[in-house]
Short mmCIF file of C-alpha atoms in Angstrom, two decimals:
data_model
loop_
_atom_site.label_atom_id
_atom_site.label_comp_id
_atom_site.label_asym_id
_atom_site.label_seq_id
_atom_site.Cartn_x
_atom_site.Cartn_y
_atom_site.Cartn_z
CA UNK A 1 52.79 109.13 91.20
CA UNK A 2 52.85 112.55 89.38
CA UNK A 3 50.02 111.59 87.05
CA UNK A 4 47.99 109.79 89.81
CA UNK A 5 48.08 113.10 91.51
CA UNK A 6 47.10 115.07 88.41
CA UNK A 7 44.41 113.16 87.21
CA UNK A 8 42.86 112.90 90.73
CA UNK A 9 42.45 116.04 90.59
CA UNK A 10 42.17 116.56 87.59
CA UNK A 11 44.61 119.35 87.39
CA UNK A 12 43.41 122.19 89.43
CA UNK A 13 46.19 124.34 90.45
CA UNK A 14 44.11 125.52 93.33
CA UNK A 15 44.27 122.01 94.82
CA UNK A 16 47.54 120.92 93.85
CA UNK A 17 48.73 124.03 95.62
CA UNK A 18 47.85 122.66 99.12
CA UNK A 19 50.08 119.82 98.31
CA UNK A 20 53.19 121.32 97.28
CA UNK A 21 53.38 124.01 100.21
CA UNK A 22 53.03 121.48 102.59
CA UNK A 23 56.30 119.54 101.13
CA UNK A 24 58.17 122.75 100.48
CA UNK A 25 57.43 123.64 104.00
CA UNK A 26 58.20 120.14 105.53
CA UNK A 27 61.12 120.65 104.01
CA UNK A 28 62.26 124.29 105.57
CA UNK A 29 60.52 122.40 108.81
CA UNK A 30 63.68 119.67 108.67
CA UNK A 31 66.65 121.87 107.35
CA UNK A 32 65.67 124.89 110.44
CA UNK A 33 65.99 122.20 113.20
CA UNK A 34 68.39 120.21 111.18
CA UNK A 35 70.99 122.75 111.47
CA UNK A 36 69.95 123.91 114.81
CA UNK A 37 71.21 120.26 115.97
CA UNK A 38 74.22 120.96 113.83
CA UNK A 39 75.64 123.98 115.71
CA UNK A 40 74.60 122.45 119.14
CA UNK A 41 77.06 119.66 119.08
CA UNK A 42 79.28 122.23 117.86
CA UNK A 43 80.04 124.06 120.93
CA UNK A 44 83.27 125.91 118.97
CA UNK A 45 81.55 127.43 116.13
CA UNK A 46 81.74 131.36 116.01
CA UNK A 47 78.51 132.75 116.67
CA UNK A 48 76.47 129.26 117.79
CA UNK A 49 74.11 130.73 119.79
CA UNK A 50 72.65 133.23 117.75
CA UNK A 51 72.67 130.36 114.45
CA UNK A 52 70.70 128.04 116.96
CA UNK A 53 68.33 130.47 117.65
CA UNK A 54 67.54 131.87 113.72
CA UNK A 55 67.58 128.25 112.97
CA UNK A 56 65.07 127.20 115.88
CA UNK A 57 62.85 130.38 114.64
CA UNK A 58 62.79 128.99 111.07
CA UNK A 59 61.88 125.47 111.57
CA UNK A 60 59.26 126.82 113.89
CA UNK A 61 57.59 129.20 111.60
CA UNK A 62 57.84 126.78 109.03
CA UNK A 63 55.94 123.87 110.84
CA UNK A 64 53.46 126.21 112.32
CA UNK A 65 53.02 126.87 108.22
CA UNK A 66 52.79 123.13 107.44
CA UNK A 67 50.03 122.83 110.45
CA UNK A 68 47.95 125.67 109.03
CA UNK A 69 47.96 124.31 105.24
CA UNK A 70 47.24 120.90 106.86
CA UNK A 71 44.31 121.67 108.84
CA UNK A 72 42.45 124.54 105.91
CA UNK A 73 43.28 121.96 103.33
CA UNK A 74 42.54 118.56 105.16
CA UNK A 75 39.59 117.82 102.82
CA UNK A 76 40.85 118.51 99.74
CA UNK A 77 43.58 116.05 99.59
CA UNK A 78 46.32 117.32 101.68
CA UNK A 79 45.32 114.37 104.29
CA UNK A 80 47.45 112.06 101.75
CA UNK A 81 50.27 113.91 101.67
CA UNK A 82 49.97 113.78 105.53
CA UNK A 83 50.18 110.04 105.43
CA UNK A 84 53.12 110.12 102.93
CA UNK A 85 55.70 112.39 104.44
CA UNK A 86 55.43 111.00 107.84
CA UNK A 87 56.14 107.46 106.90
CA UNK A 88 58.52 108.84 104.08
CA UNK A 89 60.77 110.53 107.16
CA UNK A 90 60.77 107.57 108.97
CA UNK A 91 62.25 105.19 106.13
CA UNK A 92 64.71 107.39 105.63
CA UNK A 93 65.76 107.60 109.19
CA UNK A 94 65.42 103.52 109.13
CA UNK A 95 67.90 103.50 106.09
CA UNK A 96 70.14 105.42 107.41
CA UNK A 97 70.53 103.83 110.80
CA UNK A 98 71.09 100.51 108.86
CA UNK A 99 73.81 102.19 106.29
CA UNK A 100 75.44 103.51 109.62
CA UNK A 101 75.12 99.85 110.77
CA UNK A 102 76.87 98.12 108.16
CA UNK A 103 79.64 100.78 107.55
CA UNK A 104 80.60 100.26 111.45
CA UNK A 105 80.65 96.48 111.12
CA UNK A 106 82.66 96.58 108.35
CA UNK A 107 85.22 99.00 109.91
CA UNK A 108 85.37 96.90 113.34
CA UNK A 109 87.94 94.49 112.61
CA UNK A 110 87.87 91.08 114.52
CA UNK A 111 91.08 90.44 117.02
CA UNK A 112 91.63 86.95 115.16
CA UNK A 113 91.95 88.84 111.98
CA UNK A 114 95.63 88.38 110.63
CA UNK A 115 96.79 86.12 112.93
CA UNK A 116 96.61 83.06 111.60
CA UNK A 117 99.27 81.77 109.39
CA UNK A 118 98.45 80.14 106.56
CA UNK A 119 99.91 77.08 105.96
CA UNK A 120 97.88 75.00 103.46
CA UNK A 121 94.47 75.94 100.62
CA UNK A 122 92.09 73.66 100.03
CA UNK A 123 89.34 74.02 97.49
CA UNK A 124 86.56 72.49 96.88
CA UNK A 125 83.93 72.93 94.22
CA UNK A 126 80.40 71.64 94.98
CA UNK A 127 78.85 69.66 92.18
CA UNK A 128 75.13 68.48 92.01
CA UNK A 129 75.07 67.39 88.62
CA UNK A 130 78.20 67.27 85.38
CA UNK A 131 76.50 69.92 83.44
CA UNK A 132 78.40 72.61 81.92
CA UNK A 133 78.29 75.05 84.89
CA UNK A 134 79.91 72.86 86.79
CA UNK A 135 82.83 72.31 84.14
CA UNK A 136 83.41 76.21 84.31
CA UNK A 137 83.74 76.34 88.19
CA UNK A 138 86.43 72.83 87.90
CA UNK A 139 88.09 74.73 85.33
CA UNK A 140 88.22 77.85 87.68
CA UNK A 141 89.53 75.85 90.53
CA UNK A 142 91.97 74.21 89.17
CA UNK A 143 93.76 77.78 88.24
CA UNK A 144 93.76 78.70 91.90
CA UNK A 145 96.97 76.39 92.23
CA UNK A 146 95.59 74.96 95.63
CA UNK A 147 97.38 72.33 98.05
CA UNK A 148 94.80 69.89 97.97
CA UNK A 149 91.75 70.18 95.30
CA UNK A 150 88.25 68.36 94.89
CA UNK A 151 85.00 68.19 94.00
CA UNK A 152 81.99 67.56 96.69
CA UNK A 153 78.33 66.22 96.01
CA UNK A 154 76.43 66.21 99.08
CA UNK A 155 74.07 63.48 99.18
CA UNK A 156 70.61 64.36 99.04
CA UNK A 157 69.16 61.69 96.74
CA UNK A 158 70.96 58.65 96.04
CA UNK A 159 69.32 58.15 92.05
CA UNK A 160 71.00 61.59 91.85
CA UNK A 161 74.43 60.53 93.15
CA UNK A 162 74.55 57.67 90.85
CA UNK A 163 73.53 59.41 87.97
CA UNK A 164 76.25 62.20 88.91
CA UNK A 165 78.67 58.83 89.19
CA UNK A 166 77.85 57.74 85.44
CA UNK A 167 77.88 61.27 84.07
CA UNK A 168 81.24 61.98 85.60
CA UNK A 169 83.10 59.39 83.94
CA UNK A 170 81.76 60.46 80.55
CA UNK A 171 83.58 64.07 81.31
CA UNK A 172 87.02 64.65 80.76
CA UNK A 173 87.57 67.51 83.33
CA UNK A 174 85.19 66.23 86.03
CA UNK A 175 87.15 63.11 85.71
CA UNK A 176 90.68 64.42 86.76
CA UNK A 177 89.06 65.88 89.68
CA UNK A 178 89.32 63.76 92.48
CA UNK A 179 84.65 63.73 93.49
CA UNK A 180 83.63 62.85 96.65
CA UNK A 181 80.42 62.08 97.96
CA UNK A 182 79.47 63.05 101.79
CA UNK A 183 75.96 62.34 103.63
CA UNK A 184 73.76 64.71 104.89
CA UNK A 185 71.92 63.34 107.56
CA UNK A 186 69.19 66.36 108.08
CA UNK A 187 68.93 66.92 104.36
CA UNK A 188 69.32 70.34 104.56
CA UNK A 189 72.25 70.93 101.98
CA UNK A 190 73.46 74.48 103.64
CA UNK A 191 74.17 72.46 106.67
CA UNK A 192 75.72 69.75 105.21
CA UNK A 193 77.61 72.37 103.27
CA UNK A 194 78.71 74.14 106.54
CA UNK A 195 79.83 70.87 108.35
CA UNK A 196 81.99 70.47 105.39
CA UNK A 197 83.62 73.65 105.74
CA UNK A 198 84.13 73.15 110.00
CA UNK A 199 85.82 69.45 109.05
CA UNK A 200 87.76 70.88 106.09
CA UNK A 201 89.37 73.93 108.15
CA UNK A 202 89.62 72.16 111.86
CA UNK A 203 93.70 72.61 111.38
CA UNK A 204 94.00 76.45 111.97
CA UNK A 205 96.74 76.55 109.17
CA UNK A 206 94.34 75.58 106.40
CA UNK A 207 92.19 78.11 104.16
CA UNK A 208 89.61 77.06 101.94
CA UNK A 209 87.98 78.04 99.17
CA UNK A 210 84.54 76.91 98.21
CA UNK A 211 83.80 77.22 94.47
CA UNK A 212 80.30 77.38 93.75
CA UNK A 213 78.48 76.90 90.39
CA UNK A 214 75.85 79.33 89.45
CA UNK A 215 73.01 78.99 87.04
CA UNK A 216 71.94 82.59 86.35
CA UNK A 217 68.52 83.15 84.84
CA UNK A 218 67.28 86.52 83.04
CA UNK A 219 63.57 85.88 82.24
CA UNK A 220 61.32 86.32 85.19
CA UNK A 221 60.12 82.82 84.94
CA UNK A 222 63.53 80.83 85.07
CA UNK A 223 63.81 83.06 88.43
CA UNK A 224 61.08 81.65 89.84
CA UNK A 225 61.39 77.82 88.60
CA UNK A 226 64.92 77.78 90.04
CA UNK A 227 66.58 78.44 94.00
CA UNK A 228 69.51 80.32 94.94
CA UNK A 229 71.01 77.96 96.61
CA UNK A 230 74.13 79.35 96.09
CA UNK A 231 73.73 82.41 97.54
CA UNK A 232 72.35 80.85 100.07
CA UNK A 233 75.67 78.29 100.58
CA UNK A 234 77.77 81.49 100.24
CA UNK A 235 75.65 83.43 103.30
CA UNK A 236 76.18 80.78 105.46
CA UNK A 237 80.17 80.54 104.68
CA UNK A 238 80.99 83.67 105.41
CA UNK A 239 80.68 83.32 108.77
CA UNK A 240 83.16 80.65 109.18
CA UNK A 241 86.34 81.44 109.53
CA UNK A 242 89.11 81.03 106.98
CA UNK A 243 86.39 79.87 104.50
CA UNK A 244 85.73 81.90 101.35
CA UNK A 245 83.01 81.00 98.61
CA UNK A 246 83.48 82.04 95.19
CA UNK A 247 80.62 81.87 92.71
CA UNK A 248 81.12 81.31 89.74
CA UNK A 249 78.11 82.30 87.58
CA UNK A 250 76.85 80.44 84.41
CA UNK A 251 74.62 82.30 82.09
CA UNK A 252 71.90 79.82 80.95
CA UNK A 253 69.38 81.68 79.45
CA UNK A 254 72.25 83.54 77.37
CA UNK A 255 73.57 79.87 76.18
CA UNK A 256 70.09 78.79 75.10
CA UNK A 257 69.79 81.91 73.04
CA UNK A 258 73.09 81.27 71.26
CA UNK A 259 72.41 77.88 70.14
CA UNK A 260 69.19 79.17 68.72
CA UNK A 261 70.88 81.66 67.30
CA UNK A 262 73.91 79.38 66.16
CA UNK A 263 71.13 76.70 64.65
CA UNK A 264 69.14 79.22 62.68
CA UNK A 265 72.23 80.48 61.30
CA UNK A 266 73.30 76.90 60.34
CA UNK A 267 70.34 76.20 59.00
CA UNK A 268 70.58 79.40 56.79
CA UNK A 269 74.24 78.00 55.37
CA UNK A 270 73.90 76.10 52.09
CA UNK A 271 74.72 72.41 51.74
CA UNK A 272 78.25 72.46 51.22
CA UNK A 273 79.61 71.40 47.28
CA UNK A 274 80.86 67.85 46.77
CA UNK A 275 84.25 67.12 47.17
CA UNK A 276 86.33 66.48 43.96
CA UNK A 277 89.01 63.39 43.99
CA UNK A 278 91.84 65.77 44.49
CA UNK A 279 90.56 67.70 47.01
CA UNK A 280 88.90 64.36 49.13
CA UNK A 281 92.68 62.69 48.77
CA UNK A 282 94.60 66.03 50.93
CA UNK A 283 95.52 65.42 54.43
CA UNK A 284 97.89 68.45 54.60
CA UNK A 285 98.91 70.89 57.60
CA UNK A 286 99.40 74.56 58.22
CA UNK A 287 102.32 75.06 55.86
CA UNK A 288 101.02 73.91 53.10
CA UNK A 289 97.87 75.79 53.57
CA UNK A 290 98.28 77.99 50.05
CA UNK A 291 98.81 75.04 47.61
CA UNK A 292 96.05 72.76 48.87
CA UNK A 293 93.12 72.82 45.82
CA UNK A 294 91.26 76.02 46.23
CA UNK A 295 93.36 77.12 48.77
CA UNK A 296 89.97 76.73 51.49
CA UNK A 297 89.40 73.02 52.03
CA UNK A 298 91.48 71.16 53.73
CA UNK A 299 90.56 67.21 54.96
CA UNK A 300 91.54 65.89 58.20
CA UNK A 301 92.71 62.68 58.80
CA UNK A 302 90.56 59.76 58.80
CA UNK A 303 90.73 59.43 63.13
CA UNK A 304 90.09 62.77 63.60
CA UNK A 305 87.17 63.40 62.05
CA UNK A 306 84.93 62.99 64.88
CA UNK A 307 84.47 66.29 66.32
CA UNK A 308 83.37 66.64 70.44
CA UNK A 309 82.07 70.24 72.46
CA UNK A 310 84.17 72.60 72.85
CA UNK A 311 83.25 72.80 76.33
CA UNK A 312 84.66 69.54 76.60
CA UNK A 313 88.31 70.09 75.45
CA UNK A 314 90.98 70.30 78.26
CA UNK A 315 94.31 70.59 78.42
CA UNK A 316 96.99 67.97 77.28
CA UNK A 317 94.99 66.11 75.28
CA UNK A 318 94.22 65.90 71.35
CA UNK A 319 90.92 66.72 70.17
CA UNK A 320 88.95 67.52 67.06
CA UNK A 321 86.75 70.32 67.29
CA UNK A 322 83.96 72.23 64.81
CA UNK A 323 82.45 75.42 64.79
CA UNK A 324 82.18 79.17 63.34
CA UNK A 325 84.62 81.47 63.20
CA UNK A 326 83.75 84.45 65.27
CA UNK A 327 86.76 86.66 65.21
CA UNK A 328 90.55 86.82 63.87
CA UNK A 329 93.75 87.99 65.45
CA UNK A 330 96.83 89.13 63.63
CA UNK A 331 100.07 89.89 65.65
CA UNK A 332 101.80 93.01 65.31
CA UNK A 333 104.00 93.70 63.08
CA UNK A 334 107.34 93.89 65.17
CA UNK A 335 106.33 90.73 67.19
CA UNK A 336 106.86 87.47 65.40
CA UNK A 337 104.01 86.24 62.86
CA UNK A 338 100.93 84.60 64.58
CA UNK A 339 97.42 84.36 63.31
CA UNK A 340 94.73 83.75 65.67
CA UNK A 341 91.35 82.28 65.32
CA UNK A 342 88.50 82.58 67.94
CA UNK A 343 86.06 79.22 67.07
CA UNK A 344 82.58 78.91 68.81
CA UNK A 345 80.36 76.32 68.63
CA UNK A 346 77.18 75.76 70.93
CA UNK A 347 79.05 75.05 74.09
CA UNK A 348 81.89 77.47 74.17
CA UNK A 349 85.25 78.21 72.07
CA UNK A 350 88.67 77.36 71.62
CA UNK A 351 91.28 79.57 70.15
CA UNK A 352 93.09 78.38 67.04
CA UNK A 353 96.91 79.23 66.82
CA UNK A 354 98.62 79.43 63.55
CA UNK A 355 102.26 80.79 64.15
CA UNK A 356 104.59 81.72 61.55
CA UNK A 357 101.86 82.97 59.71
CA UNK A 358 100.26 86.48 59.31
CA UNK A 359 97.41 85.64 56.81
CA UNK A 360 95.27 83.11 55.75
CA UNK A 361 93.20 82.76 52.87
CA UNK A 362 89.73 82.13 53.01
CA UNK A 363 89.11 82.51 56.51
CA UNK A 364 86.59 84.96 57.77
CA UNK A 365 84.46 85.80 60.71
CA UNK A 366 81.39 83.18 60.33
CA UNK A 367 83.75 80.65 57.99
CA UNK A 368 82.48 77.11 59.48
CA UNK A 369 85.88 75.27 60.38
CA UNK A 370 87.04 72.04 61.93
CA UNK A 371 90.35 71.43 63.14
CA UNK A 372 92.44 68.54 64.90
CA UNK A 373 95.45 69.07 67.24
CA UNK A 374 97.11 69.04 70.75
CA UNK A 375 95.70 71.22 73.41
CA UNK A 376 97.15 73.58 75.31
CA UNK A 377 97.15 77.63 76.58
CA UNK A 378 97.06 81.12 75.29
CA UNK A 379 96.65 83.97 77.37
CA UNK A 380 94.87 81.67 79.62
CA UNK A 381 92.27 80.03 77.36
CA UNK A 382 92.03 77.16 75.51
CA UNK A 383 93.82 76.53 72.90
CA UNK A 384 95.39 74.39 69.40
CA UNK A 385 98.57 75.37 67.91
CA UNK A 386 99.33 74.70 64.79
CA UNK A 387 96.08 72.42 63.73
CA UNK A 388 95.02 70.45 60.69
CA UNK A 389 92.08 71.85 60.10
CA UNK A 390 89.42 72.01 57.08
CA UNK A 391 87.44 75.33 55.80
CA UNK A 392 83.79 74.58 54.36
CA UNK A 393 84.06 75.33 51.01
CA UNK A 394 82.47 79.08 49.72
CA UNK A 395 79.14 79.27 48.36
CA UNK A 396 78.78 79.21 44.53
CA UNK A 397 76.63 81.55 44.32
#
């Protein structure tokens, strides 16, 4: 706005002058009657009468000041800054009123507030489709330790609930999620939603907890292709009593840039060197890591070669996974020896635990690596302890 003003008029001091006393003015306008207001709802200030009245005589000077510049400078621009500061007061006023607003609501608590005893959670995650956003809000929900857990597709297409039907099946945590499926008779899913919410919480001793998944978008574009329909769902909740919705947020343009990322730097690795007879025959484990050939390939066995996502691993089960190494983890010295190994493929990660030891030979932040083993928790994430695994063996060059 600076510039626009400058090269409009094309820099003249004597014009720009006009301008700026009318907004330093405006300004002494304001504070004078400003602070008269101040002292008159301030009937036990020392002195109020005479600070009214050098504060009413300010202000007034000053606007008669703002009036004069106004009305000699009218034509050469000043009539803008006119139209500005007027509707600039006013928008402030407006913003104000509505920060007053909100602060009140939030301080006014409701009578029913604390009263009810809670007896029972229920949570319930909505799903539209078994992509991976939804596996990271079941995998959030299932943490909350709830009384009675689900997962809710409200009908709004029914070659979309069947398709949900297949996909769920082929998805190990969607599967150990109980899924229902409820009609919506209007088709208006934030309804539906709502309804869901009234039925779910009609015994006074039951909270819930809606989990909702949330595809976020950074380009512009992917903004505009896609709703907020969460947001939306979570609006509407919060006016229902004992209901909470927590989004959970899934960062899709930030996935799709680190599988392109992930496949250009695969495609920079070179074809790994063939196997020799000794090393193809060892199916070995952690301890005898240092005297297997080379010390840096390792060869699973035959059943778990097949490797799956790591978005797909869950808990209690045995898996084979394969990715890059993208960071390692010693324990301290005074704790007992572990060596930890953060491995990220295109989905997601898993942590590899290796205990007992406090190095590892050949393994490095980008090493590609598969391992095999049961699944279970570190710290809260997934994890393998102990795996078979196999290291891609080092470049020649």
């Amino acid at each position: 706005m600076s510039l626009a003003l400058l090269i409009g008029t094309r820099a003249q001091v004597d014009k720009l002058v006009a301008s700026y006393a009318i907004g330093v003015f405006t300004g002494f306008t304001l504070a004078g009657f400003g602070m008269a207001k101040y002292y008159r709802r301030r009937p036990e200030s020392k002195n109020r009468r005479r600070k009214m009245a050098l504060n009413v005589t300010s202000g007034a000077v000053s606007a008669v000041v703002v009036i004069v510049f106004a009305v000699a400078t009218v034509t050469e621009g000043a009539w803008i800054v006119l139209i500005l500061f007027p509707v600039g007061v006013f928008s402030l006023f407006r913003l104000n009123r509505q920060y007053r607003l909100e602060a009140r609501t939030l301080r006014t608590a409701s009578p029913e507030m604390g009263r009810a005893k809670i007896v029972r959670h229920s949570v319930v995650v909505l799903v539209d489709n078994a992509d991976l956003a939804t596996v990271a809000a079941v995998r959030y929900a299932t943490s909350l330790g709830a009384s009675r857990l689900r997962a809710v597709h409200v009908v709004l297409d029914e070659t979309q609930a069947d398709e949900l039907l297949v996909e769920r099946s082929q998805q190990t945590t969607l599967s150990r999620v109980p899924l229902d499926f409820v009609a919506c008779r209007d088709r208006r899913l934030v309804n539906g939603v709502v309804q869901l919410a009234v039925g779910e919480t009609a015994d006074r001793g039951t909270e819930l907890t809606l989990v909702l998944p949330r595809r976020t978008y950074a380009r512009f574009l992917g903004r505009i292709l896609h709703d907020h329909t969460a947001d939306q769902i979570a609006r509407a909740i919060s006016e229902q009593p004992r209901v909470v919705a927590t989004v959970i947020p899934f960062d899709v343009d930030g996935l799709i840039e680190r599988r392109h990322r992930a496949r250009a730097l695969r495609d920079a690795v070179p074809a790994p060197r063939a196997l020799t007879p000794a090393m193809a025959s060892a199916t070995v484990s952690t301890e005898t890591w240092d005297r297997t050939p080379e010390g840096s390939l390792l060869r699973l066995p035959d059943h778990e070669r097949s490797s799956r996502p790591t978005s797909d691993v869950t808990w209690q089960e045995r898996a084979t996974v394969s990715g890059q190494v993208r960071s390692v983890r010693l324990a301290a010295v005074a704790l007992s020896p572990s060596f930890e190994v953060e491995l990220w493929d295109e989905s997601g990660g898993v942590i590899l635990v290796l205990r007992g030891r406090r190095s590892i030979p050949g393994i490095r932040t980008g090493t590609a690596t598969t391992a095999s083993g049961a699944v279970g928790e570190q710290n809260g994430k997934i994890a393998i302890a102990n795996p078979i695994y196999r290291l891609e063996p080092p470049d020649e060059d």
